[in-house]
Structures are given as structure tokens and as C-alpha cells.
């Protein structure tokens, strides 16, 4: 099965590590000891990460990027229920395994310096796959709610996209502040759900907590929503529903890591 969108490689994105002058990169997952940690070029960091990242399989769902069998049937209920699905497709840089999974856990434990590295990996991936961004009007973080006084870096998706905007070399349409969509209150955690029915309930709860402050800023646009991990698509679907109701024409997902789907 083909992937979610046509892939047009840009060979200029990756730099062979043998061509990089000394000092050499420390390796993905050891980035904080790397001489390029603070000022590394996107091509260097993406090339280094690509040696360790495990990409999604070639045989995958064109909607949610999940692996499928020879029957090419996806087990994700959203993919098989177009009347309930509001996002058009989603893509992932890699599977949530190995060093990438460990780094994501560190970020969730408060080590947000990794977000700078994540931003470079995302930029390298988008540069290498320009078909993913060709018609986009905005690339935004998945909205999160933070309590008053919280460190804004605790919103990992927002901080990563902010870092990507600041390091971007190709003027991609990142939109951070003011946000296109906001989450107005706390909702239950997705990891607490154990069934499709619970995910649908939580999806409705998330949708009701979302607001588009200025619909004129999303009207007529194709929008990509970034999150660090994609599992079932429930939170992306809630954001896509709210954005499309406010005038967005298409909503896509982008994630750093694809969690293996368990139906």
C-alpha cells in the first residue's frame, strides 16, 4: 500500500556523516554530549538521527500511518468511520522505539532541552518530504492546557514547534503565537482509556475544551497539527473537528513518533 501522501525526497537534506568534519556527532540519543547540540545544522542532526530511527512500514494505512497486513485493512476504528473522522491523514517521522522512545520519556519527565533536537529532526523530515507541506497555510502544535504559572515549556508540542520555527531555514508556515486554536481547560488523560468507547468519550471532552479565537485566521487554510506521539488519533480528530468548523479546508497530522496501535 502506498503511504499517506506522495514522497518526494530532497537529497540535499541529509549529509553523509563521513562528509562531516571533526568533531563527529555523538549519535542520536546522546545529543547532550554532542558538539552540535547547541548549534547543529538541521542536515547534520537529521542525518545522525536517521541512522537510529525506525520509519513506519511501507505497508501502512494511508490515513493513520499504522502498519497493516496483506489484506490492507486498518484496525483503527477512525480510519473505517469517515463520518466520525475529521482529519484527512497523519504522518509520523518514526516509530516510537529505541532511543526516540527514551528521549520522549525524558521530555515528559521535564527534560525539555530535547525539544530542540526534536525540532531539527522534524525540520529535516519536512524538508525531505516537501509534498507534505506544499499547500499548507499553517503548521501548529496540538493545543494543550497548562495551569496558571506553569512553565510554558511543559507544553512539549508548543515548545518543539517554537524551536522549529526559530531554526527553520526554508520559511515553513509555523504559527505559534498567538495560537490558532487553544485548549481552555484540563481534560482526562488519553492513556487512562482502555476501550474505543472511552476514547470516543474523551475525544468529545477534548473537542468541547477547544476554541478557535479568530476563525478568520484558519478560514480557507490547510493546517498541519503537530504532536510528539500519535496513537489512535482521538486528540487530533478533536482539533481537526474544531478547526474545520471554523473554516479550515483540510487538517493533517504530523508526529515525531508513531505508537504501535492496539485495537
Coordinates of C-alpha atoms in Angstrom, one line a residue, residues 145-259:
X145 CA -3.9 23.2 28.7
X146 CA -1.4 24.5 31.3
X147 CA -2.3 25.6 34.8
X148 CA -1.7 29.3 35.6
X149 CA 2.0 29.9 36.3
X150 CA 3.2 26.7 34.7
X151 CA 6.5 26.7 32.8
X152 CA 5.4 27.2 29.1
X153 CA 8.0 24.6 28.1
X154 CA 5.8 22.0 29.8
X155 CA 3.6 22.2 26.7
X156 CA 6.0 20.0 24.7
X157 CA 4.3 20.3 21.3
X158 CA 4.2 24.0 21.5
X159 CA 7.8 24.3 22.6
X160 CA 9.0 21.9 19.9
X161 CA 7.2 23.9 17.2
X162 CA 8.5 27.1 18.6
X163 CA 12.0 25.7 18.3
X164 CA 11.3 24.5 14.8
X165 CA 10.1 28.0 13.8
X166 CA 13.3 29.6 15.2
X167 CA 15.6 27.1 13.4
X168 CA 13.7 26.9 10.1
X169 CA 15.8 27.5 7.0
X170 CA 13.1 27.4 4.4
X171 CA 10.3 29.6 5.8
X172 CA 7.8 26.9 6.5
X173 CA 4.4 28.3 7.8
X174 CA 4.9 27.7 11.5
X175 CA 2.3 29.5 13.6
X176 CA 2.8 29.6 17.4
X177 CA 1.7 32.9 19.0
X178 CA -1.0 33.9 19.0
X179 CA -2.3 30.3 18.7
X180 CA -4.8 29.4 16.0
X181 CA -6.6 27.0 18.5
X182 CA -6.5 26.9 22.3
X183 CA -7.5 24.4 25.0
X184 CA -9.5 26.2 27.6
X185 CA -9.4 23.6 30.4
X186 CA -7.9 20.3 31.6
X187 CA -9.3 17.0 30.3
X188 CA -8.8 13.4 31.2
X189 CA -5.6 11.7 30.1
X190 CA -5.8 9.6 26.9
X191 CA -3.6 6.9 28.5
X192 CA -6.3 6.3 31.0
X193 CA -8.6 4.9 28.4
X194 CA -9.0 1.2 27.8
X195 CA -11.6 0.9 25.1
X196 CA -12.8 2.6 21.9
X197 CA -15.9 3.8 23.7
X198 CA -13.8 5.5 26.3
X199 CA -11.6 7.1 23.6
X200 CA -14.8 8.5 21.9
X201 CA -16.0 9.9 25.2
X202 CA -12.6 11.6 25.8
X203 CA -12.5 12.8 22.2
X204 CA -15.8 14.6 22.8
X205 CA -14.4 16.1 26.1
X206 CA -11.3 17.4 24.3
X207 CA -13.4 18.8 21.5
X208 CA -15.6 20.7 23.9
X209 CA -12.5 22.2 25.6
X210 CA -11.1 23.6 22.3
X211 CA -11.7 27.0 20.9
X212 CA -10.5 28.9 17.8
X213 CA -10.1 32.5 19.0
X214 CA -10.2 34.1 15.5
X215 CA -11.8 31.9 12.8
X216 CA -10.6 34.3 10.1
X217 CA -7.1 33.1 10.6
X218 CA -7.9 29.5 9.8
X219 CA -10.6 30.0 7.1
X220 CA -9.7 28.5 3.8
X221 CA -6.4 27.1 5.0
X222 CA -4.9 23.6 5.0
X223 CA -3.4 23.1 8.5
X224 CA -1.0 20.6 9.9
X225 CA -1.2 19.8 13.6
X226 CA 2.0 18.5 15.3
X227 CA 2.2 16.3 18.4
X228 CA 5.1 14.3 19.8
X229 CA 3.3 10.9 19.7
X230 CA 0.3 9.6 17.6
X231 CA -1.6 6.6 18.9
X232 CA -5.3 6.4 17.9
X233 CA -5.9 9.9 16.5
X234 CA -8.5 10.9 19.1
X235 CA -7.0 14.2 20.1
X236 CA -6.0 15.1 16.6
X237 CA -9.5 14.3 15.5
X238 CA -11.0 16.7 18.1
X239 CA -8.7 19.5 17.0
X240 CA -9.5 18.8 13.3
X241 CA -13.2 19.0 14.0
X242 CA -12.9 22.3 15.7
X243 CA -10.6 23.7 13.0
X244 CA -12.9 22.6 10.2
X245 CA -15.9 24.0 11.9
X246 CA -14.0 27.3 12.0
X247 CA -13.3 27.2 8.2
X248 CA -10.2 25.1 7.7
X249 CA -10.4 23.2 4.5
X250 CA -8.0 20.3 5.3
X251 CA -6.4 19.2 8.6
X252 CA -3.4 16.9 8.6
X253 CA -1.4 15.4 11.5
X254 CA 2.4 15.2 12.0
X255 CA 4.0 13.3 14.8
X256 CA 7.6 12.7 15.8
X257 CA 6.7 9.1 16.9
X258 CA 4.0 6.6 15.9
X259 CA 2.9 4.3 18.8

